[in-house]
Coordinates of C-alpha atoms and ligand atoms in Angstrom, one line a residue:
M1 CA 82.3 118.8 100.5
L2 CA 81.7 117.8 104.1
A3 CA 79.9 114.5 103.9
S4 CA 78.3 112.0 106.2
V5 CA 80.9 109.7 107.8
K6 CA 78.3 106.9 107.7
N7 CA 77.8 107.3 104.0
I8 CA 81.5 107.3 103.4
L9 CA 81.9 104.1 105.3
E10 CA 78.9 102.5 103.7
E11 CA 80.2 103.4 100.2
A12 CA 83.6 101.8 101.1
K13 CA 81.9 98.7 102.5
N14 CA 79.7 98.2 99.4
N15 CA 82.7 98.6 97.1
G16 CA 85.2 96.5 99.1
Y17 CA 87.8 99.2 99.9
A18 CA 88.8 101.1 103.0
V19 CA 89.2 104.8 103.8
G20 CA 91.6 106.6 106.0
A21 CA 90.6 108.6 109.1
F22 CA 93.3 111.1 109.7
N23 CA 93.8 113.2 112.8
A24 CA 94.2 116.9 112.3
F25 CA 94.8 119.7 114.8
N26 CA 95.1 122.8 112.7
M27 CA 94.4 124.4 109.3
E28 CA 97.6 123.1 107.7
E29 CA 96.9 119.5 108.6
A30 CA 93.3 119.8 107.4
Q31 CA 94.5 121.3 104.1
A32 CA 97.1 118.5 103.7
I33 CA 94.4 115.9 104.1
V34 CA 91.9 117.6 101.8
R35 CA 94.5 118.3 99.2
A36 CA 95.6 114.7 99.2
C37 CA 92.0 113.5 98.8
V38 CA 91.4 115.9 95.9
K39 CA 94.6 114.9 94.2
K40 CA 93.8 111.2 94.6
N41 CA 90.1 111.7 93.9
T42 CA 89.3 109.7 97.0
P43 CA 87.1 110.3 100.1
A44 CA 88.5 110.3 103.6
I45 CA 87.7 111.3 107.1
I46 CA 89.2 114.1 109.1
Q47 CA 89.1 113.4 112.8
V48 CA 89.8 115.5 115.9
S49 CA 90.6 114.3 119.4
E50 CA 89.5 115.7 122.8
K51 CA 93.0 117.2 123.1
T52 CA 92.5 119.1 119.8
L53 CA 89.0 120.4 120.9
N54 CA 90.8 121.7 124.0
Y55 CA 93.8 123.1 122.1
A56 CA 91.9 124.9 119.4
G57 CA 88.5 125.4 120.8
D58 CA 85.5 123.3 119.8
G59 CA 83.8 125.8 117.5
L60 CA 87.0 127.1 116.0
I61 CA 88.4 123.7 115.0
Y62 CA 85.0 122.8 113.6
D63 CA 84.9 126.0 111.5
V64 CA 88.5 125.6 110.3
V65 CA 88.0 122.1 109.1
K66 CA 84.6 122.9 107.5
A67 CA 86.0 125.9 105.8
V68 CA 89.0 124.0 104.4
V69 CA 86.8 121.3 103.1
D70 CA 84.2 123.7 101.7
R71 CA 86.8 125.9 100.0
E72 CA 89.2 123.2 98.8
S73 CA 87.1 120.2 98.0
A74 CA 84.0 120.9 96.1
S75 CA 83.3 117.3 95.0
I76 CA 85.3 114.8 97.1
P77 CA 83.3 113.6 100.2
I78 CA 85.2 114.3 103.4
G79 CA 83.8 113.2 106.8
F80 CA 84.4 114.8 110.2
H81 CA 84.6 112.6 113.2
L82 CA 85.4 112.8 117.0
D83 CA 88.2 110.4 117.7
H84 CA 88.5 108.7 121.1
G85 CA 85.9 110.6 123.0
H86 CA 86.4 109.4 126.6
S87 CA 83.3 110.8 128.1
Y88 CA 79.6 111.5 127.4
D89 CA 80.4 115.2 127.8
S90 CA 83.1 115.1 125.0
V91 CA 80.6 113.5 122.7
I92 CA 78.0 116.2 123.5
R93 CA 80.6 118.9 122.8
A94 CA 81.4 117.4 119.4
V95 CA 77.8 116.9 118.4
E96 CA 76.7 120.3 119.5
V97 CA 79.4 121.9 117.5
G98 CA 78.3 120.0 114.3
L99 CA 80.2 116.7 114.0
D100 CA 78.0 113.9 112.6
S101 CA 80.2 111.0 113.9
V102 CA 81.7 110.3 117.3
M103 CA 83.7 107.7 119.0
I104 CA 83.0 106.8 122.6
D105 CA 86.1 105.0 123.9
A106 CA 85.0 103.2 127.1
A107 CA 87.0 100.1 126.3
E108 CA 89.1 100.5 129.5
L109 CA 86.0 100.3 131.7
G110 CA 85.3 96.7 131.1
F111 CA 82.7 94.9 129.1
H112 CA 79.5 95.9 130.9
E113 CA 80.5 99.5 131.7
N114 CA 81.6 99.8 128.0
I115 CA 78.1 98.6 126.9
A116 CA 76.4 101.0 129.3
A117 CA 78.5 104.0 128.2
T118 CA 78.2 103.2 124.5
K119 CA 74.4 102.6 124.7
R120 CA 74.0 106.0 126.4
V121 CA 75.9 107.7 123.6
V122 CA 74.0 105.9 120.9
E123 CA 70.6 106.9 122.5
Y124 CA 71.8 110.5 122.5
A125 CA 73.4 110.5 119.0
H126 CA 71.2 108.4 116.8
P127 CA 68.1 110.6 117.0
K128 CA 70.3 113.5 115.9
G129 CA 71.5 111.6 112.9
V130 CA 75.0 111.1 114.4
S131 CA 76.8 107.8 114.0
V132 CA 78.8 106.2 116.8
Q133 CA 82.0 104.2 117.0
A134 CA 83.1 102.2 120.1
E135 CA 86.1 100.1 120.9
L136 CA 86.0 96.6 122.2
G137 CA 89.2 95.0 123.4
I138 CA 92.1 97.2 123.9
V139 CA 94.3 98.8 121.3
P140 CA 97.3 99.6 123.5
Y141 CA 99.4 102.8 123.8
L142 CA 103.1 103.0 124.6
G143 CA 103.6 103.7 128.3
E144 CA 100.3 102.3 129.4
V145 CA 101.2 98.6 129.4
D146 CA 104.2 96.3 128.9
Q147 CA 105.4 96.3 125.3
N148 CA 105.1 92.5 125.2
P149 CA 101.5 92.0 126.4
N150 CA 99.5 88.9 126.5
W151 CA 97.6 89.7 123.3
E152 CA 94.9 87.3 124.2
E153 CA 93.9 89.6 127.0
F154 CA 93.7 92.6 124.7
M155 CA 92.1 91.3 121.6
T156 CA 88.4 91.6 120.8
N157 CA 86.4 88.5 121.6
P158 CA 84.1 87.8 118.6
L159 CA 81.1 86.6 120.6
D160 CA 81.4 89.6 122.9
A161 CA 81.5 91.8 119.8
K162 CA 78.2 90.4 118.6
C163 CA 76.6 90.9 122.0
F164 CA 78.1 94.4 122.2
V165 CA 76.7 95.5 118.9
E166 CA 73.3 94.0 119.6
E167 CA 73.1 95.6 123.0
T168 CA 74.4 99.1 122.0
G169 CA 73.3 99.5 118.4
V170 CA 76.7 101.0 117.6
D171 CA 77.5 101.7 114.0
S172 CA 81.3 101.1 113.9
L173 CA 83.6 99.0 116.0
A174 CA 87.3 99.6 116.6
V175 CA 88.7 96.1 117.0
S176 CA 91.8 94.8 118.6
I177 CA 93.5 92.0 116.6
G178 CA 97.1 92.8 117.5
N179 CA 97.1 96.4 116.3
A180 CA 98.5 99.1 118.5
H181 CA 98.7 102.9 118.8
G182 CA 101.8 104.9 117.9
F183 CA 105.2 103.3 118.8
F184 CA 103.8 100.4 120.7
R185 CA 105.1 97.2 119.2
E186 CA 102.3 95.4 117.3
R187 CA 101.6 91.6 117.5
N188 CA 103.9 89.9 114.9
E189 CA 100.9 89.0 112.8
P190 CA 97.4 90.3 113.3
D191 CA 94.9 87.6 114.3
W192 CA 93.2 87.2 110.9
S193 CA 90.9 84.3 111.9
R194 CA 89.7 86.4 114.8
L195 CA 88.9 89.3 112.5
E196 CA 87.2 87.0 110.1
E197 CA 85.0 85.6 112.9
I198 CA 84.1 89.1 114.1
H199 CA 83.1 90.1 110.6
K200 CA 81.0 87.0 110.1
L201 CA 79.2 87.6 113.4
I202 CA 78.6 91.4 112.8
P203 CA 78.6 91.8 109.0
D204 CA 76.7 95.1 109.1
T205 CA 79.1 96.8 111.5
Y206 CA 81.8 99.0 110.1
L207 CA 85.1 97.6 111.4
V208 CA 87.9 100.1 112.1
I209 CA 91.6 99.5 112.7
H210 CA 93.2 102.0 115.1
G211 CA 96.9 102.4 115.1
G212 CA 97.0 102.4 111.3
S213 CA 100.3 104.3 110.9
D214 CA 102.6 101.4 110.4
W215 CA 100.3 99.2 108.4
V216 CA 101.6 98.1 105.0
N217 CA 99.9 96.9 101.8
H218 CA 99.7 93.2 102.4
K219 CA 98.3 93.6 106.0
V220 CA 95.8 96.2 104.8
A221 CA 94.7 93.9 102.0
E222 CA 94.1 91.0 104.4
A223 CA 92.1 93.3 106.7
V224 CA 90.0 94.7 103.9
K225 CA 89.2 91.2 102.8
R226 CA 87.8 90.6 106.3
G227 CA 85.6 93.6 106.5
V228 CA 87.7 96.5 107.7
V229 CA 86.5 99.7 106.1
C230 CA 88.6 102.3 107.9
F231 CA 92.1 102.8 109.2
N232 CA 92.9 105.5 111.7
V233 CA 96.2 107.3 111.2
D234 CA 97.8 109.9 113.4
T235 CA 101.4 109.2 114.4
D236 CA 102.8 109.1 110.8
L237 CA 101.2 112.6 110.2
R238 CA 102.7 114.0 113.4
I239 CA 106.1 112.6 112.5
A240 CA 106.0 114.2 109.0
F241 CA 104.9 117.5 110.4
N242 CA 107.4 117.6 113.3
T243 CA 110.3 116.4 111.2
V244 CA 109.9 119.5 109.0
L245 CA 109.6 121.7 112.1
C246 CA 112.7 120.2 113.7
Q247 CA 114.8 120.9 110.5
F248 CA 114.1 124.6 111.1
T249 CA 114.6 124.8 114.8
H250 CA 118.3 124.9 115.2
D251 CA 120.5 127.8 116.3
K252 CA 121.7 128.7 112.8
C253 CA 118.3 128.8 111.2
T254 CA 117.9 132.0 109.3
I255 CA 114.3 131.5 108.2
I256 CA 112.1 134.2 109.8
D257 CA 108.9 133.5 107.9
P258 CA 107.0 130.8 109.7
R259 CA 104.9 130.3 106.6
T260 CA 108.0 128.7 104.9
V261 CA 108.1 126.2 107.7
M262 CA 104.4 125.6 107.9
S263 CA 103.9 125.1 104.1
D264 CA 106.8 122.6 104.0
A265 CA 105.2 120.8 107.0
R266 CA 101.8 120.8 105.2
S267 CA 103.3 119.4 102.0
A268 CA 105.1 116.6 104.0
V269 CA 101.8 115.6 105.6
Q270 CA 100.0 115.7 102.3
E271 CA 102.6 113.3 100.8
V272 CA 102.0 110.8 103.6
V273 CA 98.2 111.0 103.3
E274 CA 98.4 110.5 99.5
K275 CA 100.3 107.3 100.0
K276 CA 98.0 106.1 102.7
I277 CA 94.7 106.7 100.9
E278 CA 96.1 105.0 97.8
M279 CA 97.1 102.0 99.9
F280 CA 93.8 101.8 101.7
R281 CA 91.9 102.0 98.4
H282 CA 94.1 99.7 96.4
P283 CA 96.1 97.6 98.9
E284 CA 96.8 94.9 96.3
K285 CA 98.9 97.2 94.1
Ligands
G3H301 O1 92.8 107.1 116.8 C1 93.8 107.3 116.2 C2 94.6 106.2 115.7 O2 94.3 105.0 116.2 C3 96.0 106.5 115.3 O3 97.0 105.6 115.5 O4 98.9 107.1 115.9 O5 99.2 104.7 115.5 O6 98.4 106.1 113.7 P1 98.5 105.9 115.1
ZN302 ZN1 93.0 105.3 118.1

């Protein structure tokens, strides 16, 4: 069933585990995520980016994800969230179409502009029952900055995080502790004491790790101990999906039924999601 993202995060927080927030761009990926959740009897969040809203159409992707959840998951709570909304307009688009959770990513704007942009979104979203995630500090992408950054300049300042949450009223915070998006090289070891400090100062805020694709059990366990309740995963799903597509796209390929390709790609994504949700829920295993 389509469920409130906030409730899913609250449940995770109260029970000391984390959930995955997985990016989907089409029916097959949504099915892969939902099927993994049903098989593992574990809640998760499906998220779409601005690019996906543009690719599929706002209403259509909403309907597709909702239909997949309604038809394939009667009992497992699955949330639906806008990932990396870069503008107020994107947030409005997502809320108008039906999402009950949005991210406003104004981290690149600098501290005060980030506060102003986030506060504006919170003031719009909260009266509608929509929860809001923001990012403080930078979780870098490959190609944007040098692969060997001065992490001190990127990572979330704990006192700023406290001030940011108080000023904006945001529900969740994407933190930078040495994590990075996609193929960007992460810091050798996440800054655990920084995360601990952030959690101590804003204990009621849901902490989110972006760039969760390459996170492994022991790191996930350390993060969950320090208040992280959600890991965003995109790249590993894309790799699983595309690897299957690539196997079929060579000159000698005789497969003419695209459903063969798509169902294999769907299964490959499902397998990845199953492993991730298991790890986020039980990282000590
Ligand atoms: O917002 C999406 C994520 O942060 C995904 O990061 O592509 O490294 O898994 P990833
Ligand atoms: Zn992200």
